[in-house]
């Protein structure tokens, strides 16, 4: 796709009008830039063409200071086990509690498997946040050998 005379030509695979992730670069930064450029020229709101890119637990763990973790699971799931220092706002309450979510860091939405957090990340993006989805959720986090803590402070588990 070539958008304008000054833009870099970029091949962008599409399915149902949405960009497919580049298997060599999970974040598809060039594809995202091309989409944003096209959206600007077509006067389409950028959040409507952006996609969520999942981040893997090991990357989040290593770069923890760069992210704000937002757990969108229900209270009983949170109490059983959550990532230490994550913020807890159940998905059903997120819209009403957006002011509690900090904007200065990338928000990584977390749930049990990645489905609810994917919806949360999409909603956060539409609300102007930079947001990602934790691929595989706390299940993948735990399988990677990364710790969860329970409500009482002991070792946590995924329910």
Coordinates of N, CA and C in Angstrom, one line a residue:
X1 N 0.9 -1.2 0.0 CA 0.0 0.0 0.0 C 0.9 1.2 0.0
X2 N 0.6 2.2 -0.9 CA 1.4 3.4 -0.9 C 0.4 4.5 -0.6
X3 N 0.6 5.2 0.5 CA -0.3 6.3 0.8 C 0.4 7.6 0.8
X4 N 0.2 8.4 -0.3 CA 0.8 9.7 -0.4 C 2.2 9.6 -1.0
X5 N 2.7 10.6 -1.5 CA 4.0 10.6 -2.2 C 5.2 10.5 -1.2
X6 N 5.1 10.9 0.0 CA 6.2 10.9 0.9 C 6.2 9.7 1.8
X7 N 5.2 8.8 1.7 CA 5.2 7.6 2.6 C 6.0 6.5 2.1
X8 N 6.4 5.6 3.0 CA 7.2 4.4 2.7 C 6.2 3.4 2.2
X9 N 6.5 2.7 1.0 CA 5.6 1.7 0.6 C 5.6 0.5 1.6
X10 N 4.4 0.0 1.9 CA 4.3 -1.0 2.9 C 3.3 -2.1 2.4
X11 N 3.7 -3.3 2.4 CA 2.7 -4.4 2.1 C 2.0 -4.7 3.4
X12 N 0.7 -4.7 3.3 CA -0.2 -4.9 4.4 C -1.2 -5.9 4.1
X13 N -1.1 -7.1 4.7 CA -2.1 -8.2 4.5 C -3.4 -7.8 5.3
X14 N -4.5 -8.0 4.7 CA -5.8 -7.7 5.3 C -6.7 -8.9 5.3
X15 N -7.5 -9.0 6.3 CA -8.6 -10.0 6.4 C -9.8 -9.3 7.0
X16 N -10.8 -9.2 6.2 CA -12.1 -8.6 6.6 C -11.8 -7.1 7.0
X17 N -10.9 -6.5 6.2 CA -10.6 -5.1 6.4 C -9.7 -4.8 7.6
X18 N -9.1 -5.8 8.3 CA -8.2 -5.5 9.4 C -6.9 -6.2 9.1
X19 N -5.8 -5.5 9.5 CA -4.5 -6.0 9.2 C -4.2 -7.3 10.0
X20 N -3.5 -8.2 9.3 CA -3.0 -9.4 10.0 C -1.7 -9.2 10.6
X21 N -1.5 -9.8 11.8 CA -0.2 -9.6 12.5 C 1.0 -10.2 11.7
X22 N 2.1 -9.5 11.6 CA 3.3 -9.9 11.0 C 3.9 -11.0 11.8
X23 N 4.1 -12.2 11.3 CA 4.6 -13.3 12.2 C 6.0 -13.0 12.7
X24 N 6.8 -12.1 12.1 CA 8.1 -11.7 12.6 C 8.2 -10.6 13.5
X25 N 7.1 -9.8 13.6 CA 7.0 -8.7 14.5 C 5.6 -8.6 15.0
X26 N 5.4 -9.1 16.2 CA 4.1 -9.2 16.8 C 3.4 -7.8 16.9
X27 N 4.1 -6.7 17.0 CA 3.5 -5.4 17.1 C 3.1 -4.8 15.8
X28 N 3.7 -5.3 14.7 CA 3.4 -4.7 13.4 C 3.5 -3.2 13.4
X29 N 4.6 -2.7 13.8 CA 4.6 -1.2 14.0 C 4.5 -0.5 12.6
X30 N 5.2 -1.1 11.6 CA 5.1 -0.5 10.2 C 3.6 -0.5 9.7
X31 N 3.0 -1.7 9.9 CA 1.6 -1.8 9.5 C 0.7 -0.9 10.2
X32 N 1.0 -0.7 11.5 CA 0.2 0.3 12.3 C 0.4 1.7 11.8
X33 N 1.6 2.1 11.5 CA 1.9 3.4 11.0 C 1.2 3.6 9.6
X34 N 1.2 2.6 8.8 CA 0.5 2.7 7.5 C -1.0 2.8 7.7
X35 N -1.6 2.1 8.6 CA -3.0 2.2 8.9 C -3.4 3.6 9.5
X36 N -2.5 4.1 10.4 CA -2.8 5.4 10.9 C -2.7 6.5 9.8
X37 N -1.7 6.4 8.9 CA -1.6 7.3 7.9 C -2.8 7.3 6.9
X38 N -3.2 6.1 6.6 CA -4.4 5.9 5.8 C -5.6 6.5 6.5
X39 N -5.8 6.1 7.7 CA -6.9 6.6 8.5 C -7.0 8.1 8.5
X40 N -5.8 8.8 8.7 CA -5.8 10.2 8.7 C -6.2 10.8 7.4
X41 N -5.8 10.2 6.3 CA -6.1 10.7 4.9 C -7.6 10.5 4.6
X42 N -8.2 9.4 5.2 CA -9.6 9.1 4.9 C -10.5 9.7 5.9
X43 N -9.9 10.4 6.9 CA -10.6 11.1 8.0 C -11.4 10.0 8.8
X44 N -10.8 8.9 9.1 CA -11.4 7.9 9.9 C -10.7 7.9 11.3
X45 N -11.4 7.8 12.4 CA -10.9 7.9 13.7 C -9.9 6.7 13.9
X46 N -8.7 7.1 14.3 CA -7.6 6.1 14.4 C -7.9 4.9 15.2
X47 N -8.6 5.1 16.4 CA -8.9 4.0 17.3 C -9.7 2.9 16.6
X48 N -10.5 3.3 15.5 CA -11.4 2.4 14.9 C -10.6 1.5 13.9
X49 N -9.4 1.8 13.5 CA -8.6 1.0 12.7 C -7.5 0.3 13.4
X50 N -7.1 0.7 14.6 CA -6.0 0.1 15.3 C -6.5 -1.3 15.8
X51 N -5.6 -2.2 16.0 CA -5.9 -3.5 16.6 C -5.1 -3.6 17.9
X52 N -5.6 -4.5 18.7 CA -4.8 -4.9 19.9 C -3.8 -5.9 19.6
X53 N -2.6 -5.7 20.1 CA -1.5 -6.7 19.9 C -1.3 -7.3 21.3
X54 N -1.3 -8.6 21.3 CA -1.1 -9.3 22.6 C 0.4 -9.2 22.9
X55 N 0.6 -9.2 24.2 CA 2.0 -9.3 24.7 C 2.1 -10.5 25.5
X56 N 3.2 -11.2 25.5 CA 3.4 -12.5 26.2 C 3.9 -12.2 27.7
X57 N 3.5 -13.2 28.5 CA 3.8 -13.0 30.0 C 5.3 -12.7 30.2
X58 N 6.2 -13.5 29.6 CA 7.6 -13.3 29.8 C 8.1 -11.9 29.5
X59 N 7.6 -11.3 28.4 CA 8.0 -9.9 28.1 C 7.4 -8.9 29.1
X60 N 6.2 -9.1 29.5 CA 5.6 -8.2 30.5 C 6.4 -8.3 31.8
X61 N 6.7 -9.5 32.2 CA 7.5 -9.7 33.5 C 8.8 -9.0 33.4
X62 N 9.5 -9.2 32.3 CA 10.9 -8.6 32.2 C 10.8 -7.1 32.1
X63 N 9.8 -6.5 31.5 CA 9.7 -5.1 31.3 C 8.6 -4.5 32.2
X64 N 8.4 -5.0 33.4 CA 7.3 -4.7 34.2 C 7.1 -3.2 34.5
X65 N 8.2 -2.5 34.7 CA 8.1 -1.0 35.0 C 7.5 -0.2 33.9
X66 N 7.5 -0.7 32.6 CA 6.9 0.0 31.5 C 5.4 -0.1 31.4
X67 N 4.8 -1.1 32.2 CA 3.4 -1.4 32.0 C 2.6 -1.1 33.3
X68 N 1.3 -0.8 33.1 CA 0.4 -0.8 34.2 C -0.5 -2.0 34.0
X69 N -0.5 -3.0 34.9 CA -1.3 -4.2 34.7 C -2.7 -3.9 35.3
X70 N -3.7 -4.2 34.5 CA -5.1 -4.0 34.9 C -5.8 -5.4 34.7
X71 N -6.2 -6.0 35.9 CA -6.9 -7.3 35.9 C -8.4 -7.0 35.9
X72 N -9.1 -7.6 34.9 CA -10.5 -7.3 34.7 C -11.4 -8.5 35.0
X73 N -10.8 -9.4 35.8 CA -11.6 -10.6 36.2 C -12.5 -10.3 37.4
X74 N -13.3 -11.2 37.7 CA -14.3 -11.0 38.8 C -13.5 -11.1 40.2
X75 N -14.2 -10.7 41.3 CA -13.6 -10.6 42.6 C -13.1 -12.0 43.0
X76 N -13.8 -13.1 42.9 CA -13.4 -14.4 43.3 C -12.1 -14.9 42.6
X77 N -12.1 -14.5 41.3 CA -10.9 -14.9 40.5 C -9.6 -14.1 41.0
X78 N -9.8 -12.8 41.3 CA -8.8 -12.0 41.8 C -8.3 -12.5 43.1
X79 N -9.2 -12.8 44.0 CA -8.9 -13.2 45.4 C -8.1 -14.5 45.3
X80 N -8.4 -15.4 44.4 CA -7.7 -16.7 44.3 C -6.2 -16.6 43.9
X81 N -6.0 -15.6 43.0 CA -4.6 -15.4 42.5 C -4.6 -14.3 41.5
X82 N -3.6 -13.4 41.7 CA -3.5 -12.3 40.7 C -2.0 -11.9 40.6
X83 N -1.6 -11.2 39.6 CA -0.3 -10.7 39.5 C 0.0 -9.6 40.5
X84 N 1.0 -9.7 41.2 CA 1.3 -8.7 42.3 C 1.4 -7.3 41.7
X85 N 0.8 -6.4 42.4 CA 0.8 -4.9 42.1 C -0.1 -4.6 40.9
X86 N -0.8 -5.6 40.4 CA -1.8 -5.3 39.3 C -3.0 -4.5 40.0
X87 N -3.7 -3.7 39.1 CA -4.9 -3.0 39.6 C -6.1 -3.9 39.2
X88 N -7.1 -3.9 40.1 CA -8.3 -4.8 39.8 C -9.5 -3.9 39.6
X89 N -10.0 -4.0 38.4 CA -11.3 -3.4 38.1 C -12.1 -4.5 37.2
X90 N -13.1 -5.1 37.7 CA -13.8 -6.1 36.9 C -14.3 -5.4 35.6
X91 N -14.3 -6.2 34.5 CA -14.7 -5.7 33.2 C -16.0 -5.0 33.2
X92 N -17.0 -5.5 33.9 CA -18.3 -4.8 34.0 C -18.3 -3.5 34.6
X93 N -17.3 -3.1 35.4 CA -17.2 -1.8 36.0 C -16.2 -0.9 35.3
X94 N -15.5 -1.4 34.4 CA -14.4 -0.6 33.8 C -14.9 0.7 33.2
X95 N -16.0 0.7 32.4 CA -16.4 2.0 31.8 C -16.7 3.1 32.8
X96 N -17.3 2.7 34.0 CA -17.6 3.7 35.0 C -16.4 4.1 35.8
X97 N -15.3 3.3 35.7 CA -14.1 3.6 36.6 C -12.9 3.9 35.8
X98 N -13.0 4.4 34.5 CA -11.9 4.7 33.7 C -11.0 5.7 34.3
X99 N -11.5 6.7 35.1 CA -10.7 7.7 35.7 C -9.6 7.1 36.7
X100 N -9.8 5.9 37.2 CA -8.9 5.2 38.1 C -7.7 4.6 37.4
X101 N -7.8 4.5 36.0 CA -6.7 3.9 35.3 C -5.7 4.9 34.8
X102 N -4.4 4.8 35.2 CA -3.4 5.8 34.9 C -3.1 5.8 33.4
X103 N -2.9 6.9 32.8 CA -2.6 7.1 31.4 C -1.1 7.2 31.1
X104 N -0.3 7.3 32.1 CA 1.1 7.6 31.8 C 2.0 6.4 31.4
X105 N 1.4 5.2 31.5 CA 2.1 4.0 31.1 C 1.2 3.2 30.2
X106 N 1.7 2.2 29.4 CA 0.9 1.3 28.6 C 0.2 0.4 29.6
X107 N -1.1 0.3 29.4 CA -2.0 -0.6 30.2 C -2.0 -1.9 29.5
X108 N -1.7 -3.0 30.3 CA -1.8 -4.3 29.9 C -3.0 -4.9 30.6
X109 N -4.0 -5.2 29.8 CA -5.3 -5.8 30.4 C -5.0 -7.3 30.6
X110 N -5.6 -7.8 31.7 CA -5.3 -9.2 32.1 C -6.7 -9.9 32.5
X111 N -6.9 -11.1 32.1 CA -8.0 -11.9 32.6 C -7.5 -13.3 32.7
X112 N -8.4 -14.3 32.8 CA -7.9 -15.7 32.9 C -7.3 -16.2 31.7
X113 N -7.9 -16.0 30.5 CA -7.4 -16.6 29.3 C -7.0 -15.6 28.2
X114 N -7.5 -14.3 28.3 CA -7.2 -13.3 27.3 C -8.4 -12.8 26.6
X115 N -9.5 -13.4 26.7 CA -10.7 -13.0 26.0 C -11.3 -11.7 26.6
X116 N -11.6 -11.7 27.9 CA -12.2 -10.5 28.5 C -11.2 -9.3 28.4
X117 N -9.9 -9.6 28.6 CA -8.9 -8.6 28.6 C -8.7 -8.0 27.2
X118 N -9.0 -8.8 26.2 CA -8.9 -8.3 24.8 C -10.0 -7.3 24.6
X119 N -11.2 -7.5 25.1 CA -12.3 -6.6 25.0 C -12.0 -5.3 25.8
X120 N -11.4 -5.5 27.0 CA -11.0 -4.4 27.8 C -10.0 -3.5 27.1
X121 N -9.0 -4.1 26.5 CA -7.9 -3.4 25.8 C -8.5 -2.6 24.6
X122 N -9.4 -3.2 23.9 CA -10.1 -2.5 22.8 C -10.9 -1.3 23.3
X123 N -11.6 -1.5 24.4 CA -12.4 -0.4 25.0 C -11.5 0.7 25.5
X124 N -10.4 0.4 26.1 CA -9.4 1.4 26.6 C -8.8 2.2 25.4
X125 N -8.5 1.5 24.3 CA -8.0 2.2 23.1 C -9.0 3.2 22.6
X126 N -10.2 2.8 22.6 CA -11.3 3.7 22.1 C -11.4 4.9 23.0
X127 N -11.0 4.7 24.3 CA -11.1 5.8 25.2 C -9.8 6.6 25.3
X128 N -8.9 6.3 24.4 CA -7.6 7.1 24.3 C -6.5 6.6 25.1
X129 N -6.6 5.4 25.6 CA -5.4 4.8 26.3 C -4.6 4.0 25.3
X130 N -3.3 3.9 25.7 CA -2.4 2.9 25.0 C -2.6 1.6 25.7
X131 N -3.2 0.6 25.1 CA -3.5 -0.6 25.8 C -3.1 -1.9 25.0
X132 N -2.7 -2.9 25.7 CA -2.4 -4.2 25.1 C -3.1 -5.3 25.9
X133 N -3.1 -6.5 25.4 CA -3.8 -7.6 26.0 C -2.7 -8.6 26.4
X134 N -2.8 -9.2 27.6 CA -1.8 -10.2 28.0 C -2.3 -11.5 27.3
X135 N -1.4 -12.0 26.4 CA -1.7 -13.2 25.7 C -1.8 -14.4 26.6
X136 N -3.0 -15.0 26.6 CA -3.2 -16.2 27.5 C -3.5 -15.9 28.9
X137 N -3.6 -14.6 29.3 CA -4.0 -14.2 30.6 C -3.1 -14.8 31.8
X138 N -3.8 -14.8 33.0 CA -3.0 -15.3 34.1 C -2.7 -16.8 34.0
X139 N -3.5 -17.5 33.2 CA -3.2 -18.9 32.9 C -1.8 -19.1 32.3
X140 N -1.6 -18.3 31.3 CA -0.3 -18.3 30.6 C 0.8 -17.8 31.5
X141 N 0.5 -16.8 32.3 CA 1.4 -16.2 33.3 C 1.9 -17.3 34.3
X142 N 0.9 -18.1 34.8 CA 1.2 -19.1 35.7 C 2.0 -20.3 35.1
X143 N 1.6 -20.7 33.9 CA 2.3 -21.7 33.1 C 3.7 -21.4 32.8
X144 N 4.0 -20.1 32.7 CA 5.4 -19.6 32.4 C 6.2 -19.6 33.7
X145 N 5.6 -20.1 34.8 CA 6.4 -20.1 36.1 C 6.4 -18.8 36.8
X146 N 5.6 -17.9 36.4 CA 5.6 -16.5 37.0 C 4.6 -16.6 38.2
X147 N 4.9 -15.8 39.3 CA 4.1 -16.0 40.5 C 2.8 -15.2 40.5
X148 N 1.8 -15.8 41.1 CA 0.5 -15.2 41.4 C 0.4 -15.1 43.0
X149 N -0.3 -14.1 43.4 CA -0.5 -14.0 44.9 C -2.0 -14.0 45.2
X150 N -2.3 -14.6 46.3 CA -3.7 -14.7 46.7 C -4.1 -13.5 47.6
X151 N -5.4 -13.4 47.8 CA -5.9 -12.3 48.6 C -5.1 -12.1 50.0
X152 N -4.8 -13.2 50.6 CA -4.2 -13.2 51.9 C -2.6 -13.0 51.8
X153 N -2.1 -12.9 50.6 CA -0.7 -12.7 50.4 C 0.1 -14.0 50.1
X154 N -0.5 -15.1 50.3 CA 0.2 -16.4 50.0 C 0.2 -16.7 48.5
X155 N 0.7 -17.8 48.1 CA 0.7 -18.2 46.7 C -0.7 -18.3 46.1
X156 N -0.8 -17.8 44.9 CA -2.1 -17.7 44.3 C -2.3 -18.9 43.3
X157 N -3.5 -19.0 42.8 CA -3.9 -20.0 41.8 C -4.9 -19.4 40.8
X158 N -5.0 -20.0 39.7 CA -6.0 -19.6 38.7 C -7.2 -20.4 38.8
X159 N -8.4 -19.7 38.9 CA -9.7 -20.3 38.9 C -10.5 -19.8 37.7

